Amino acid sequence: MTDLSAVKAALKAQRIETPSWGYGNSGTRFKVFAQAGVPRDPYEKLADAAQVHATTGAAPLVSLHIPWDRVDDYAALAAYAKEQGVAVGAINSNVFQDDDFKLGSVTHPDPAVRAKALAHLLECVDIMDATGSRDLKLWFSDGTNYPGQDDVTARQGRLTEALSAVYERLGEGQRMLLEYKLFEPSFYTMDVPDWGTAYLHCARLGPKAQVVVDTGHHAPGTNIEFIVALLLREGKLGGFDFNSRFYADDDLMAGAADPFQLFRIMHEVAKNGGLREETEVAFLLDQCHNIEEKIPAVVRSVMNVQEATAKALLVDQDALRAAQTSGDVLGANAVLMDAYNTDVRPLLAEVREEQGLAADPVAAYRATGYGERIRAERVGGQQAGWGA
Ligand code: PSV
Ligand code: MN
């Protein structure tokens, strides 16, 4: 039997981190559709993120991307976040938008370019010191497009060198989260294409280095929950970049394309201790809202993660184990499906009401009139986007 009060406590404790870039303009390589009311600077992004937390009670952290969120005074930015009721979460490095990085950043054949990339990563740790962030999230677009373009093994050596330098710089309580991606923008080889490569580097570096699973970064059909279970078993799951995909790295709302997959992932997380605070799994969203209204889309995504988590917590683990040990294939599958097919919306409404929140966060957000206000007030200036 599942203990409902424990399920509720776990749901109340879950902290989902929203991405600053999710509030800015975004698009595909074909077109960016600007939206009225979009933030013009990191402060306005934090104010938007605070709306998501105010209505869900589950999104107290905001992940920043440097240089998109560059400011003069990061301590002041962190203080502003606090005033708004949120805090700065992970710092995401960006070594993929500078002309010098055409052939790579930390794995570039030219040592001068590598030094420039490393300097940026170290600057990100300085920013973490100022904001009080725990996590440095590293994703490298590095790789090659053509067989023979560069020495794949040498590139791994260069990667090790840069990662080691960053690892050495990490302070007390800080972590390095290494994110892998199968392809794009490099098409022949990515230097960190999969969890195995990320794991090898993190294992070599030490306990402060962990792997990030971006749900959009795998080949179609990949069993992501298996990867999650293995990483948790090794103490190497640092966190997630949640988003949905139909085809490649679509960056759609988490839980929108394949809610069953999100449930299966959260089931492995919940079962293997990933919801315990001391395990420190970061539940980040990494998604963009190209055609839909941004703030309610982030609210919806947070709710989708919560629903998947609630269903995962409702799995009757005793019944599951009993079915598994007796070889009852259908019975075991039924236990899992029973939980997945439970309508957890009333449970989550109850959880929210117990926290003094409205049962329906999207409706609560609409009722604030915040959307109308920012559309009226944020006129003029440069709207934030990927390049800003
Ligand atoms: C790369 O595709 C990625 O998933 C990384 O996390 C980047 O930092 C992020 O997207 C930027 O949107
Ligand atoms: Mn990502």
Tab-separated table of N, CA and C in Angstrom, residues 19-40 45 48 65 68 96-97 243 249-253 286-295 297-298 382-388:
chain	number	residue	atom	x	y	z
A	19	PRO	N	14.057	27.559	-16.832
A	19	PRO	CA	15.169	28.180	-17.569
A	19	PRO	C	14.892	29.633	-17.913
A	20	SER	N	15.826	30.511	-17.658
A	20	SER	CA	15.627	31.945	-17.958
A	20	SER	C	15.293	32.132	-19.436
A	21	TRP	N	15.906	31.309	-20.297
A	21	TRP	CA	15.706	31.479	-21.745
A	21	TRP	C	14.311	31.043	-22.188
A	22	GLY	N	13.618	30.306	-21.358
A	22	GLY	CA	12.248	29.904	-21.683
A	22	GLY	C	11.286	31.086	-21.680
A	23	TYR	N	11.701	32.178	-21.025
A	23	TYR	CA	10.835	33.360	-20.948
A	23	TYR	C	11.129	34.357	-22.070
A	24	GLY	N	12.257	34.136	-22.761
A	24	GLY	CA	12.649	35.044	-23.840
A	24	GLY	C	12.134	34.551	-25.181
A	25	ASN	N	12.381	35.344	-26.205
A	25	ASN	CA	11.985	34.932	-27.550
A	25	ASN	C	12.852	33.773	-28.026
A	26	SER	N	12.245	32.902	-28.798
A	26	SER	CA	12.979	31.766	-29.349
A	26	SER	C	12.277	31.322	-30.622
A	27	GLY	N	12.895	30.430	-31.325
A	27	GLY	CA	12.280	29.959	-32.566
A	27	GLY	C	13.075	28.807	-33.126
A	28	THR	N	12.917	28.589	-34.385
A	28	THR	CA	13.718	27.577	-35.058
A	28	THR	C	14.752	28.303	-35.899
A	29	ARG	N	15.535	27.549	-36.682
A	29	ARG	CA	16.488	28.255	-37.535
A	29	ARG	C	15.779	28.941	-38.695
A	30	PHE	N	14.463	28.739	-38.783
A	30	PHE	CA	13.711	29.379	-39.863
A	30	PHE	C	13.131	30.730	-39.446
A	31	LYS	N	12.708	30.828	-38.175
A	31	LYS	CA	12.051	32.068	-37.758
A	31	LYS	C	11.906	32.146	-36.239
A	32	VAL	N	12.178	33.317	-35.720
A	32	VAL	CA	11.858	33.601	-34.320
A	32	VAL	C	10.640	34.518	-34.321
A	33	PHE	N	9.555	34.067	-33.706
A	33	PHE	CA	8.344	34.892	-33.612
A	33	PHE	C	8.401	35.663	-32.294
A	34	ALA	N	8.541	36.978	-32.382
A	34	ALA	CA	8.600	37.800	-31.166
A	34	ALA	C	7.214	37.831	-30.521
A	35	GLN	N	7.175	37.876	-29.200
A	35	GLN	CA	5.898	37.993	-28.481
A	35	GLN	C	5.891	39.274	-27.664
A	36	ALA	N	4.746	39.893	-27.557
A	36	ALA	CA	4.622	41.097	-26.730
A	36	ALA	C	4.834	40.730	-25.262
A	37	GLY	N	5.487	41.631	-24.532
A	37	GLY	CA	5.652	41.432	-23.094
A	37	GLY	C	6.852	40.596	-22.691
A	38	VAL	N	7.633	40.182	-23.676
A	38	VAL	CA	8.800	39.348	-23.374
A	38	VAL	C	9.845	40.169	-22.610
A	39	PRO	N	10.556	39.557	-21.660
A	39	PRO	CA	11.548	40.278	-20.866
A	39	PRO	C	12.621	40.939	-21.730
A	40	ARG	N	13.092	42.094	-21.260
A	40	ARG	CA	14.170	42.785	-21.967
A	40	ARG	C	15.517	42.528	-21.278
A	45	LYS	N	13.269	38.503	-16.658
A	45	LYS	CA	13.109	37.038	-16.759
A	45	LYS	C	12.851	36.436	-15.368
A	48	ASP	N	9.338	37.011	-14.275
A	48	ASP	CA	8.412	36.065	-14.909
A	48	ASP	C	8.490	34.689	-14.243
A	65	HIS	N	21.761	31.464	-18.163
A	65	HIS	CA	22.618	31.088	-19.285
A	65	HIS	C	23.538	32.271	-19.566
A	68	TRP	N	23.765	35.024	-22.175
A	68	TRP	CA	22.417	35.571	-22.393
A	68	TRP	C	21.939	36.366	-21.185
A	96	PHE	N	29.208	28.167	-27.535
A	96	PHE	CA	28.760	27.717	-28.863
A	96	PHE	C	28.263	28.845	-29.766
A	97	GLN	N	28.444	30.097	-29.336
A	97	GLN	CA	27.912	31.173	-30.172
A	97	GLN	C	28.949	32.231	-30.524
A	243	ASN	N	12.402	18.279	-21.317
A	243	ASN	CA	11.673	18.867	-22.446
A	243	ASN	C	11.111	17.703	-23.239
A	249	ASP	N	15.843	17.449	-31.198
A	249	ASP	CA	15.903	18.245	-29.972
A	249	ASP	C	14.831	19.323	-30.061
A	250	ASP	N	13.557	18.904	-30.033
A	250	ASP	CA	12.452	19.822	-30.321
A	250	ASP	C	12.231	20.885	-29.243
A	251	ASP	N	12.678	20.569	-28.011
A	251	ASP	CA	12.531	21.516	-26.885
A	251	ASP	C	11.089	21.934	-26.606
A	252	LEU	N	10.158	21.033	-26.814
A	252	LEU	CA	8.751	21.318	-26.488
A	252	LEU	C	8.528	21.140	-24.980
A	253	MET	N	7.324	21.499	-24.526
A	253	MET	CA	7.027	21.434	-23.093
A	253	MET	C	7.230	20.023	-22.531
A	286	ASP	N	14.546	22.539	-19.758
A	286	ASP	CA	15.330	23.198	-20.809
A	286	ASP	C	14.465	23.185	-22.058
A	287	GLN	N	13.690	24.208	-22.198
A	287	GLN	CA	12.726	24.213	-23.296
A	287	GLN	C	12.451	25.636	-23.731
A	288	CYS	N	11.857	25.762	-24.901
A	288	CYS	CA	11.563	27.075	-25.462
A	288	CYS	C	10.099	27.082	-25.886
A	289	HIS	N	9.504	28.249	-25.834
A	289	HIS	CA	8.084	28.362	-26.184
A	289	HIS	C	7.971	29.277	-27.391
A	290	ASN	N	8.058	28.668	-28.539
A	290	ASN	CA	8.168	29.444	-29.780
A	290	ASN	C	6.843	30.026	-30.232
A	291	ILE	N	5.765	29.261	-30.088
A	291	ILE	CA	4.480	29.723	-30.634
A	291	ILE	C	3.422	29.896	-29.545
A	292	GLU	N	3.694	29.355	-28.369
A	292	GLU	CA	2.705	29.452	-27.286
A	292	GLU	C	3.125	30.538	-26.299
A	293	GLU	N	2.171	30.990	-25.508
A	293	GLU	CA	2.454	31.993	-24.475
A	293	GLU	C	3.411	31.375	-23.453
A	294	LYS	N	4.432	32.147	-23.094
A	294	LYS	CA	5.550	31.524	-22.389
A	294	LYS	C	5.280	31.169	-20.909
A	295	ILE	N	4.835	32.144	-20.118
A	295	ILE	CA	4.726	31.879	-18.675
A	295	ILE	C	3.738	30.729	-18.390
A	297	ALA	N	3.008	28.395	-20.299
A	297	ALA	CA	3.596	27.161	-20.835
A	297	ALA	C	4.596	26.570	-19.845
A	298	VAL	N	5.321	27.453	-19.150
A	298	VAL	CA	6.251	26.940	-18.135
A	298	VAL	C	5.450	26.376	-16.961
A	382	GLN	N	15.172	46.165	-26.010
A	382	GLN	CA	15.534	44.992	-26.809
A	382	GLN	C	15.023	43.739	-26.102
A	383	GLN	N	14.136	43.015	-26.767
A	383	GLN	CA	13.614	41.798	-26.144
A	383	GLN	C	14.713	40.733	-26.047
A	384	ALA	N	14.649	39.956	-24.975
A	384	ALA	CA	15.653	38.911	-24.785
A	384	ALA	C	15.410	37.748	-25.730
A	385	GLY	N	16.503	37.167	-26.182
A	385	GLY	CA	16.412	35.991	-27.043
A	385	GLY	C	17.722	35.244	-26.947
A	386	TRP	N	17.915	34.250	-27.790
A	386	TRP	CA	19.127	33.418	-27.708
A	386	TRP	C	20.412	34.195	-27.873
A	387	GLY	N	20.348	35.245	-28.678
A	387	GLY	CA	21.601	35.936	-28.960
A	387	GLY	C	21.850	37.086	-27.996
A	388	ALA	N	20.816	37.421	-27.185
A	388	ALA	CA	20.933	38.639	-26.355
A	388	ALA	C	21.776	38.386	-25.115
